[in-house]
Amino acid sequence: MAYDDNNIFAKVLRGEIPCKKIYEDDFVLSFYDINPQKKIHALVIPKGKYIDLDDFSDKASDDEIVGLIKGVNKVAKKLGISVEEGNGYRALTNISEHGGQEVPHLHFHVFGGEKVGKMVE
Ligand code: AMP
């Protein structure tokens, strides 16, 4: 499957759709989920064009991979939910159909601000 340049997060990255930005650097953009599932629900996306974690693992550079993982931690710290700053959180990424992925641009969900609950339904 080819990357779809018209997916919602590609449009957010190009500034064609607004977002409530939390953090940005050379590798990631983070913003609040439009339909929050927990008290804090952030998204962290790589700036590169990657469909999902498998695609990212196959094609991203080492710098991009480090940048994304560190980006999740930076966002958690900024939101005050990291282990150092707060009480922890859950980071997860949905992959393709069985994973329940809706937007075909890799994104980590960051849930926190309260107990997140059961891992899967
Ligand atoms: P997933 O099912 O893992 O692909 O999650 C996609 C997420 O993107 C959902 O939690 C949506 O609420 C969220 N979402 C969709 N459109 C937007 C948007 N324009 N801004 C922020 N979050 C969005």
Short mmCIF file of C-alpha atoms and ligand atoms in Angstrom, two decimals:
data_model
loop_
_atom_site.label_atom_id
_atom_site.label_comp_id
_atom_site.label_asym_id
_atom_site.label_seq_id
_atom_site.Cartn_x
_atom_site.Cartn_y
_atom_site.Cartn_z
CA MET A 1 0.00 0.00 0.00
CA ALA A 2 1.29 3.45 -0.91
CA TYR A 3 1.25 6.38 1.48
CA ASP A 4 -1.86 8.54 0.96
CA ASP A 5 -0.80 12.20 0.76
CA ASN A 6 -4.39 13.25 1.46
CA ASN A 7 -4.77 11.54 4.86
CA ILE A 8 -5.83 13.85 7.69
CA PHE A 9 -2.47 13.94 9.45
CA ALA A 10 -0.62 14.71 6.19
CA LYS A 11 -2.93 17.73 5.93
CA VAL A 12 -2.22 18.69 9.55
CA LEU A 13 1.53 18.47 8.84
CA ARG A 14 1.13 20.74 5.80
CA GLY A 15 -0.88 23.21 7.88
CA GLU A 16 -4.02 22.68 5.78
CA ILE A 17 -5.99 21.49 8.82
CA PRO A 18 -5.53 23.19 12.21
CA CYS A 19 -4.43 21.33 15.31
CA LYS A 20 -3.98 22.10 18.99
CA LYS A 21 -0.20 21.79 18.99
CA ILE A 22 1.61 20.45 22.06
CA TYR A 23 5.16 20.01 20.77
CA GLU A 24 7.17 20.09 17.56
CA ASP A 25 10.78 19.42 16.56
CA ASP A 26 12.64 18.23 13.45
CA PHE A 27 11.19 14.72 13.75
CA VAL A 28 7.72 14.91 15.29
CA LEU A 29 4.57 16.94 15.66
CA SER A 30 2.31 16.42 18.65
CA PHE A 31 -1.21 17.68 19.09
CA TYR A 32 -4.37 16.87 21.05
CA ASP A 33 -6.70 14.19 19.71
CA ILE A 34 -9.90 15.73 18.39
CA ASN A 35 -11.99 13.08 20.17
CA PRO A 36 -10.23 12.48 23.51
CA GLN A 37 -10.69 9.05 25.10
CA LYS A 38 -9.05 10.02 28.41
CA LYS A 39 -8.47 13.19 30.44
CA ILE A 40 -5.28 13.70 28.44
CA HIS A 41 -5.18 12.27 24.93
CA ALA A 42 -2.32 13.44 22.74
CA LEU A 43 -1.05 12.21 19.39
CA VAL A 44 2.61 12.09 18.38
CA ILE A 45 3.34 11.71 14.67
CA PRO A 46 6.57 11.53 12.70
CA LYS A 47 7.11 14.27 10.13
CA GLY A 48 8.07 11.70 7.50
CA LYS A 49 5.54 9.91 5.32
CA TYR A 50 5.03 6.57 7.07
CA ILE A 51 1.80 4.61 7.07
CA ASP A 52 2.26 2.66 10.27
CA LEU A 53 4.87 1.24 12.64
CA ASP A 54 5.80 -1.59 10.26
CA ASP A 55 6.35 0.84 7.40
CA PHE A 56 8.34 3.11 9.74
CA SER A 57 10.49 0.24 11.04
CA ASP A 58 11.22 -0.85 7.47
CA LYS A 59 12.02 2.54 5.95
CA ALA A 60 12.80 5.22 8.53
CA SER A 61 16.35 6.30 9.32
CA ASP A 62 17.85 5.61 12.72
CA ASP A 63 17.61 9.34 13.49
CA GLU A 64 13.89 9.35 12.67
CA ILE A 65 13.29 6.29 14.86
CA VAL A 66 15.15 7.80 17.80
CA GLY A 67 13.41 11.13 17.17
CA LEU A 68 9.95 9.58 17.39
CA ILE A 69 10.62 7.58 20.54
CA LYS A 70 12.21 10.55 22.24
CA GLY A 71 9.34 12.70 20.98
CA VAL A 72 6.82 10.58 22.89
CA ASN A 73 8.86 11.09 26.07
CA LYS A 74 9.21 14.84 25.48
CA VAL A 75 5.46 15.16 25.02
CA ALA A 76 4.75 13.16 28.19
CA LYS A 77 7.14 15.41 30.12
CA LYS A 78 5.56 18.54 28.65
CA LEU A 79 2.11 17.30 29.63
CA GLY A 80 3.32 16.49 33.16
CA ILE A 81 2.46 12.79 32.92
CA SER A 82 5.90 11.20 32.55
CA VAL A 83 7.30 9.06 35.35
CA GLU A 84 9.55 11.95 36.38
CA GLU A 85 6.87 14.64 36.19
CA GLY A 86 3.69 12.74 37.05
CA ASN A 87 2.04 9.35 37.37
CA GLY A 88 2.70 7.68 34.05
CA TYR A 89 0.69 7.16 30.91
CA ARG A 90 0.01 4.74 28.07
CA ALA A 91 1.54 5.10 24.61
CA LEU A 92 0.12 2.92 21.87
CA THR A 93 -0.04 2.72 18.14
CA ASN A 94 -2.69 0.95 16.09
CA ILE A 95 -1.48 -0.90 13.03
CA SER A 96 -3.70 -1.57 10.02
CA GLU A 97 -7.06 -3.33 10.03
CA HIS A 98 -6.85 -5.68 13.02
CA GLY A 99 -5.09 -2.97 15.02
CA GLY A 100 -8.03 -0.64 14.40
CA GLN A 101 -6.01 2.07 12.62
CA GLU A 102 -8.20 4.75 11.03
CA VAL A 103 -5.69 7.37 9.90
CA PRO A 104 -2.96 5.92 7.63
CA HIS A 105 -0.09 8.07 8.94
CA LEU A 106 1.85 6.52 11.84
CA HIS A 107 0.80 8.01 15.17
CA PHE A 108 1.29 7.20 18.82
CA HIS A 109 -1.64 7.86 21.13
CA VAL A 110 -0.57 9.17 24.55
CA PHE A 111 -3.25 8.68 27.22
CA GLY A 112 -2.93 9.97 30.77
CA GLY A 113 -4.03 12.38 33.44
CA GLU A 114 -5.98 9.55 35.08
CA LYS A 115 -5.79 5.73 35.30
CA VAL A 116 -6.06 4.53 31.75
CA GLY A 117 -7.70 1.19 32.52
CA LYS A 118 -7.73 -2.17 30.74
CA MET A 119 -5.19 -2.57 27.98
CA VAL A 120 -7.55 -4.15 25.47
CA GLU A 121 -11.29 -4.72 25.32
P1 AMP B 1 -6.41 5.48 14.95
O1 AMP B 1 -7.71 4.75 15.08
O2 AMP B 1 -5.31 4.88 15.79
O3 AMP B 1 -6.01 5.67 13.50
O4 AMP B 1 -6.64 6.91 15.59
C1 AMP B 1 -6.94 8.05 14.84
C2 AMP B 1 -7.19 9.17 15.82
O5 AMP B 1 -7.12 10.40 15.16
C3 AMP B 1 -8.56 9.11 16.51
O6 AMP B 1 -8.36 9.03 17.93
C4 AMP B 1 -9.22 10.42 16.09
O7 AMP B 1 -10.03 10.98 17.11
C5 AMP B 1 -8.02 11.28 15.76
N1 AMP B 1 -8.25 12.37 14.80
C6 AMP B 1 -8.88 12.30 13.61
N2 AMP B 1 -8.85 13.50 12.99
C7 AMP B 1 -8.17 14.33 13.81
C8 AMP B 1 -7.79 15.70 13.74
N3 AMP B 1 -8.10 16.47 12.68
N4 AMP B 1 -7.11 16.24 14.79
C9 AMP B 1 -6.79 15.48 15.87
N5 AMP B 1 -7.11 14.18 15.99
C10 AMP B 1 -7.79 13.61 14.97
#
